[in-house]
Amino acid sequence: MKKRIISFAIFCACVSIMACNGVNSNAKGNKVDDSTKSTNQLINTAGNDVPAEYKEGANLVTSNDCLTCHKINEKLVGPAFVTIANKYETNEGNINNLYQSIKMGSSGIYGTQVMTPHPNLTPQDGTAMAKYILSLRTKK
Ligand code: HEC
């Protein structure tokens, strides 16, 4: 009888330790989500957090070479995507101009660094990327 009580106690201890671990790692997981949920991470999981209409563009940006030179919020080799978005309003003309810049390459607008051309870019993919980038505008 005593043995049973002891093993029950051990069982309880185990369960509560396991439960605690579970809660901890959940809490940790949530904390990571909330505190470091920068847009720079969002682009790496573009499929998850980007509004549906911009998902295609976001996925194209993620799967091309764009992120070797661009970040969302900070300047890298190229300007932050937010800087670009705040420079141009979203309209057909600007979407097309950005598509052309990405396709043909660019330099001199933001500084002396050069964006390499992407000659095989289709209008459909290029405008999808441009629309996604422009959607990051923070300026009202
Ligand atoms: C080799 C580095 C590099 C790569 C790779 C790169 N960019 Fe750029 N990007 C730049 C630089 C540098 C500029 C600024 C050019 C300038 O000052 O005119 C720029 C500018 C831009 C602009 C603004 C153009 C304008 O007319 O204002 C857009 C949009 C852009 N990049 C999107 C992209 C996308 C989308 C990709 C991936 C397909 C990409 N870039 C890949 C370096 C890069």
PDB file of C-alpha atoms and ligand atoms in Angstrom:
ATOM      1  CA  MET A   1       0.000   0.000   0.000  1.00  0.00           C
ATOM      2  CA  LYS A   2       2.785   2.375   0.990  1.00  0.00           C
ATOM      3  CA  LYS A   3       4.638   1.476  -2.185  1.00  0.00           C
ATOM      4  CA  ARG A   4       1.598   2.417  -4.186  1.00  0.00           C
ATOM      5  CA  ILE A   5       1.345   5.802  -2.533  1.00  0.00           C
ATOM      6  CA  ILE A   6       5.033   6.431  -3.170  1.00  0.00           C
ATOM      7  CA  SER A   7       4.835   5.449  -6.802  1.00  0.00           C
ATOM      8  CA  PHE A   8       1.720   7.565  -7.154  1.00  0.00           C
ATOM      9  CA  ALA A   9       3.634  10.465  -5.662  1.00  0.00           C
ATOM     10  CA  ILE A  10       6.498   9.904  -8.066  1.00  0.00           C
ATOM     11  CA  PHE A  11       4.010   9.664 -10.903  1.00  0.00           C
ATOM     12  CA  CYS A  12       2.488  12.987  -9.844  1.00  0.00           C
ATOM     13  CA  ALA A  13       5.913  14.617  -9.610  1.00  0.00           C
ATOM     14  CA  CYS A  14       6.777  13.391 -13.070  1.00  0.00           C
ATOM     15  CA  VAL A  15       3.517  14.619 -14.517  1.00  0.00           C
ATOM     16  CA  SER A  16       3.919  18.038 -12.969  1.00  0.00           C
ATOM     17  CA  ILE A  17       7.534  18.321 -14.155  1.00  0.00           C
ATOM     18  CA  MET A  18       6.443  17.356 -17.633  1.00  0.00           C
ATOM     19  CA  ALA A  19       3.560  19.798 -17.475  1.00  0.00           C
ATOM     20  CA  CYS A  20       5.909  22.520 -16.314  1.00  0.00           C
ATOM     21  CA  ASN A  21       8.312  21.845 -19.121  1.00  0.00           C
ATOM     22  CA  GLY A  22       5.457  22.011 -21.525  1.00  0.00           C
ATOM     23  CA  VAL A  23       4.296  25.344 -20.202  1.00  0.00           C
ATOM     24  CA  ASN A  24       7.815  26.728 -20.168  1.00  0.00           C
ATOM     25  CA  SER A  25       8.582  25.877 -23.713  1.00  0.00           C
ATOM     26  CA  ASN A  26       5.191  27.167 -24.788  1.00  0.00           C
ATOM     27  CA  ALA A  27       5.746  30.362 -22.897  1.00  0.00           C
ATOM     28  CA  LYS A  28       9.193  30.635 -24.398  1.00  0.00           C
ATOM     29  CA  GLY A  29       7.827  30.000 -27.850  1.00  0.00           C
ATOM     30  CA  ASN A  30       5.237  32.716 -27.428  1.00  0.00           C
ATOM     31  CA  LYS A  31       7.762  35.113 -25.996  1.00  0.00           C
ATOM     32  CA  VAL A  32      10.054  34.638 -28.976  1.00  0.00           C
ATOM     33  CA  ASP A  33       7.122  35.296 -31.258  1.00  0.00           C
ATOM     34  CA  ASP A  34       6.056  38.479 -29.533  1.00  0.00           C
ATOM     35  CA  SER A  35       9.371  40.088 -28.715  1.00  0.00           C
ATOM     36  CA  THR A  36      11.350  39.421 -31.848  1.00  0.00           C
ATOM     37  CA  LYS A  37       8.566  39.555 -34.374  1.00  0.00           C
ATOM     38  CA  SER A  38      10.405  42.033 -36.536  1.00  0.00           C
ATOM     39  CA  THR A  39       9.433  42.453 -40.128  1.00  0.00           C
ATOM     40  CA  ASN A  40      12.878  41.176 -41.020  1.00  0.00           C
ATOM     41  CA  GLN A  41      11.799  37.797 -39.772  1.00  0.00           C
ATOM     42  CA  LEU A  42       8.421  38.005 -41.383  1.00  0.00           C
ATOM     43  CA  ILE A  43       9.991  38.048 -44.787  1.00  0.00           C
ATOM     44  CA  ASN A  44      11.748  34.799 -44.066  1.00  0.00           C
ATOM     45  CA  THR A  45       8.429  33.203 -43.270  1.00  0.00           C
ATOM     46  CA  ALA A  46       6.674  35.261 -45.867  1.00  0.00           C
ATOM     47  CA  GLY A  47       4.011  32.666 -46.452  1.00  0.00           C
ATOM     48  CA  ASN A  48       2.769  32.965 -42.879  1.00  0.00           C
ATOM     49  CA  ASP A  49       2.484  36.598 -41.949  1.00  0.00           C
ATOM     50  CA  VAL A  50       2.059  38.596 -45.123  1.00  0.00           C
ATOM     51  CA  PRO A  51      -1.472  39.572 -46.220  1.00  0.00           C
ATOM     52  CA  ALA A  52      -2.769  37.198 -48.876  1.00  0.00           C
ATOM     53  CA  GLU A  53      -2.585  39.640 -51.766  1.00  0.00           C
ATOM     54  CA  TYR A  54       1.163  40.241 -51.208  1.00  0.00           C
ATOM     55  CA  LYS A  55       2.184  36.676 -50.434  1.00  0.00           C
ATOM     56  CA  GLU A  56       3.273  35.862 -53.947  1.00  0.00           C
ATOM     57  CA  GLY A  57       5.528  38.916 -54.095  1.00  0.00           C
ATOM     58  CA  ALA A  58       6.940  38.238 -50.663  1.00  0.00           C
ATOM     59  CA  ASN A  59       7.734  34.652 -51.566  1.00  0.00           C
ATOM     60  CA  LEU A  60       9.453  35.791 -54.762  1.00  0.00           C
ATOM     61  CA  VAL A  61      11.558  38.301 -52.839  1.00  0.00           C
ATOM     62  CA  THR A  62      12.496  35.601 -50.338  1.00  0.00           C
ATOM     63  CA  SER A  63      13.358  33.014 -52.974  1.00  0.00           C
ATOM     64  CA  ASN A  64      15.415  35.359 -55.186  1.00  0.00           C
ATOM     65  CA  ASP A  65      18.724  37.025 -54.320  1.00  0.00           C
ATOM     66  CA  CYS A  66      17.043  40.203 -53.016  1.00  0.00           C
ATOM     67  CA  LEU A  67      17.753  39.575 -49.347  1.00  0.00           C
ATOM     68  CA  THR A  68      21.487  39.364 -49.894  1.00  0.00           C
ATOM     69  CA  CYS A  69      21.369  43.137 -50.447  1.00  0.00           C
ATOM     70  CA  HIS A  70      18.090  44.266 -48.877  1.00  0.00           C
ATOM     71  CA  LYS A  71      16.488  44.132 -45.474  1.00  0.00           C
ATOM     72  CA  ILE A  72      13.024  45.310 -44.600  1.00  0.00           C
ATOM     73  CA  ASN A  73      13.849  47.988 -42.055  1.00  0.00           C
ATOM     74  CA  GLU A  74      17.573  48.574 -42.361  1.00  0.00           C
ATOM     75  CA  LYS A  75      19.947  49.594 -45.092  1.00  0.00           C
ATOM     76  CA  LEU A  76      22.223  46.766 -46.208  1.00  0.00           C
ATOM     77  CA  VAL A  77      23.927  47.095 -49.620  1.00  0.00           C
ATOM     78  CA  GLY A  78      20.662  48.430 -50.952  1.00  0.00           C
ATOM     79  CA  PRO A  79      18.133  50.677 -49.233  1.00  0.00           C
ATOM     80  CA  ALA A  80      15.660  49.209 -46.720  1.00  0.00           C
ATOM     81  CA  PHE A  81      12.462  48.123 -48.425  1.00  0.00           C
ATOM     82  CA  VAL A  82      10.607  50.482 -46.100  1.00  0.00           C
ATOM     83  CA  THR A  83      12.725  53.378 -47.405  1.00  0.00           C
ATOM     84  CA  ILE A  84      11.731  52.479 -50.953  1.00  0.00           C
ATOM     85  CA  ALA A  85       8.075  52.104 -49.973  1.00  0.00           C
ATOM     86  CA  ASN A  86       8.056  55.490 -48.260  1.00  0.00           C
ATOM     87  CA  LYS A  87       9.558  57.124 -51.335  1.00  0.00           C
ATOM     88  CA  TYR A  88       6.870  56.006 -53.795  1.00  0.00           C
ATOM     89  CA  GLU A  89       3.119  55.806 -53.469  1.00  0.00           C
ATOM     90  CA  THR A  90       1.447  52.632 -54.682  1.00  0.00           C
ATOM     91  CA  ASN A  91       0.183  53.229 -58.208  1.00  0.00           C
ATOM     92  CA  GLU A  92       0.545  51.547 -61.584  1.00  0.00           C
ATOM     93  CA  GLY A  93       3.351  53.844 -62.727  1.00  0.00           C
ATOM     94  CA  ASN A  94       5.491  53.341 -59.648  1.00  0.00           C
ATOM     95  CA  ILE A  95       4.894  49.592 -59.623  1.00  0.00           C
ATOM     96  CA  ASN A  96       6.073  49.437 -63.213  1.00  0.00           C
ATOM     97  CA  ASN A  97       9.089  51.684 -62.548  1.00  0.00           C
ATOM     98  CA  LEU A  98      10.221  49.501 -59.674  1.00  0.00           C
ATOM     99  CA  TYR A  99       9.768  46.406 -61.810  1.00  0.00           C
ATOM    100  CA  GLN A 100      11.992  48.067 -64.440  1.00  0.00           C
ATOM    101  CA  SER A 101      14.606  48.980 -61.809  1.00  0.00           C
ATOM    102  CA  ILE A 102      14.734  45.418 -60.529  1.00  0.00           C
ATOM    103  CA  LYS A 103      14.935  44.017 -64.037  1.00  0.00           C
ATOM    104  CA  MET A 104      17.473  46.490 -65.443  1.00  0.00           C
ATOM    105  CA  GLY A 105      19.434  47.144 -62.240  1.00  0.00           C
ATOM    106  CA  SER A 106      19.845  50.552 -60.673  1.00  0.00           C
ATOM    107  CA  SER A 107      22.314  52.951 -59.100  1.00  0.00           C
ATOM    108  CA  GLY A 108      22.491  56.598 -58.186  1.00  0.00           C
ATOM    109  CA  ILE A 109      19.009  56.992 -56.711  1.00  0.00           C
ATOM    110  CA  TYR A 110      19.915  56.118 -53.111  1.00  0.00           C
ATOM    111  CA  GLY A 111      23.702  56.344 -53.306  1.00  0.00           C
ATOM    112  CA  THR A 112      26.575  54.870 -55.239  1.00  0.00           C
ATOM    113  CA  GLN A 113      25.889  51.176 -54.605  1.00  0.00           C
ATOM    114  CA  VAL A 114      24.716  49.202 -57.608  1.00  0.00           C
ATOM    115  CA  MET A 115      21.768  46.833 -57.884  1.00  0.00           C
ATOM    116  CA  THR A 116      22.615  44.073 -60.314  1.00  0.00           C
ATOM    117  CA  PRO A 117      20.063  43.494 -63.081  1.00  0.00           C
ATOM    118  CA  HIS A 118      17.633  40.575 -63.085  1.00  0.00           C
ATOM    119  CA  PRO A 119      17.173  40.175 -66.838  1.00  0.00           C
ATOM    120  CA  ASN A 120      14.968  37.096 -66.674  1.00  0.00           C
ATOM    121  CA  LEU A 121      12.380  38.712 -64.445  1.00  0.00           C
ATOM    122  CA  THR A 122       8.877  38.473 -65.903  1.00  0.00           C
ATOM    123  CA  PRO A 123       6.473  41.436 -65.641  1.00  0.00           C
ATOM    124  CA  GLN A 124       4.172  39.300 -63.510  1.00  0.00           C
ATOM    125  CA  ASP A 125       6.849  38.392 -60.961  1.00  0.00           C
ATOM    126  CA  GLY A 126       8.455  41.836 -61.048  1.00  0.00           C
ATOM    127  CA  THR A 127       5.232  43.698 -60.396  1.00  0.00           C
ATOM    128  CA  ALA A 128       4.274  41.214 -57.657  1.00  0.00           C
ATOM    129  CA  MET A 129       7.575  41.953 -55.894  1.00  0.00           C
ATOM    130  CA  ALA A 130       7.160  45.692 -56.403  1.00  0.00           C
ATOM    131  CA  LYS A 131       3.639  45.579 -54.944  1.00  0.00           C
ATOM    132  CA  TYR A 132       4.867  43.641 -51.929  1.00  0.00           C
ATOM    133  CA  ILE A 133       7.712  46.117 -51.336  1.00  0.00           C
ATOM    134  CA  LEU A 134       5.362  49.091 -51.664  1.00  0.00           C
ATOM    135  CA  SER A 135       2.965  47.456 -49.193  1.00  0.00           C
ATOM    136  CA  LEU A 136       5.628  47.931 -46.514  1.00  0.00           C
ATOM    137  CA  ARG A 137       5.109  51.707 -46.519  1.00  0.00           C
ATOM    138  CA  THR A 138       5.031  53.182 -43.018  1.00  0.00           C
ATOM    139  CA  LYS A 139       4.563  56.807 -44.101  1.00  0.00           C
ATOM    140  CA  LYS A 140       0.905  57.875 -44.160  1.00  0.00           C
TER     141      LYS A 140
HETATM  142  C1  HEC B   1      23.736  43.291 -55.455  1.00  0.00           C
HETATM  143  C2  HEC B   1      22.830  43.844 -54.448  1.00  0.00           C
HETATM  144  C3  HEC B   1      21.358  43.877 -54.766  1.00  0.00           C
HETATM  145  C4  HEC B   1      20.516  42.831 -55.074  1.00  0.00           C
HETATM  146  C5  HEC B   1      20.889  41.368 -55.248  1.00  0.00           C
HETATM  147  C6  HEC B   1      19.188  43.383 -55.172  1.00  0.00           C
HETATM  148  N1  HEC B   1      19.220  44.738 -54.963  1.00  0.00           N
HETATM  149 FE1  HEC B   1      17.649  45.996 -55.055  1.00  0.00          FE
HETATM  150  N2  HEC B   1      18.908  47.561 -54.815  1.00  0.00           N
HETATM  151  C7  HEC B   1      20.270  47.477 -54.552  1.00  0.00           C
HETATM  152  C8  HEC B   1      20.825  48.813 -54.485  1.00  0.00           C
HETATM  153  C9  HEC B   1      22.283  49.172 -54.223  1.00  0.00           C
HETATM  154  C10 HEC B   1      19.748  49.690 -54.742  1.00  0.00           C
HETATM  155  C11 HEC B   1      19.822  51.228 -54.847  1.00  0.00           C
HETATM  156  C12 HEC B   1      20.079  51.581 -56.299  1.00  0.00           C
HETATM  157  C13 HEC B   1      20.105  53.070 -56.547  1.00  0.00           C
HETATM  158  O1  HEC B   1      20.589  53.830 -55.707  1.00  0.00           O
HETATM  159  O2  HEC B   1      19.618  53.483 -57.622  1.00  0.00           O
HETATM  160  C14 HEC B   1      18.562  48.879 -54.935  1.00  0.00           C
HETATM  161  C15 HEC B   1      17.297  49.399 -55.197  1.00  0.00           C
HETATM  162  C16 HEC B   1      16.156  48.639 -55.265  1.00  0.00           C
HETATM  163  C17 HEC B   1      14.820  49.161 -55.474  1.00  0.00           C
HETATM  164  C18 HEC B   1      14.454  50.636 -55.655  1.00  0.00           C
HETATM  165  C19 HEC B   1      14.593  51.022 -57.107  1.00  0.00           C
HETATM  166  C20 HEC B   1      14.066  52.398 -57.394  1.00  0.00           C
HETATM  167  O3  HEC B   1      13.864  52.682 -58.587  1.00  0.00           O
HETATM  168  O4  HEC B   1      13.854  53.220 -56.489  1.00  0.00           O
HETATM  169  C21 HEC B   1      13.965  48.097 -55.459  1.00  0.00           C
HETATM  170  C22 HEC B   1      12.461  48.131 -55.638  1.00  0.00           C
HETATM  171  C23 HEC B   1      14.776  46.912 -55.275  1.00  0.00           C
HETATM  172  N3  HEC B   1      16.094  47.274 -55.161  1.00  0.00           N
HETATM  173  C24 HEC B   1      14.261  45.638 -55.218  1.00  0.00           C
HETATM  174  C25 HEC B   1      15.045  44.498 -55.311  1.00  0.00           C
HETATM  175  C26 HEC B   1      14.505  43.165 -55.512  1.00  0.00           C
HETATM  176  C27 HEC B   1      13.025  42.826 -55.563  1.00  0.00           C
HETATM  177  C28 HEC B   1      15.570  42.319 -55.597  1.00  0.00           C
HETATM  178  C29 HEC B   1      15.560  40.832 -55.869  1.00  0.00           C
HETATM  179  C30 HEC B   1      14.966  40.407 -57.127  1.00  0.00           C
HETATM  180  C31 HEC B   1      16.778  43.132 -55.432  1.00  0.00           C
HETATM  181  N4  HEC B   1      16.422  44.433 -55.266  1.00  0.00           N
HETATM  182  C32 HEC B   1      18.075  42.619 -55.461  1.00  0.00           C
HETATM  183  C33 HEC B   1      21.001  46.326 -54.413  1.00  0.00           C
HETATM  184  C34 HEC B   1      20.529  45.061 -54.703  1.00  0.00           C
END
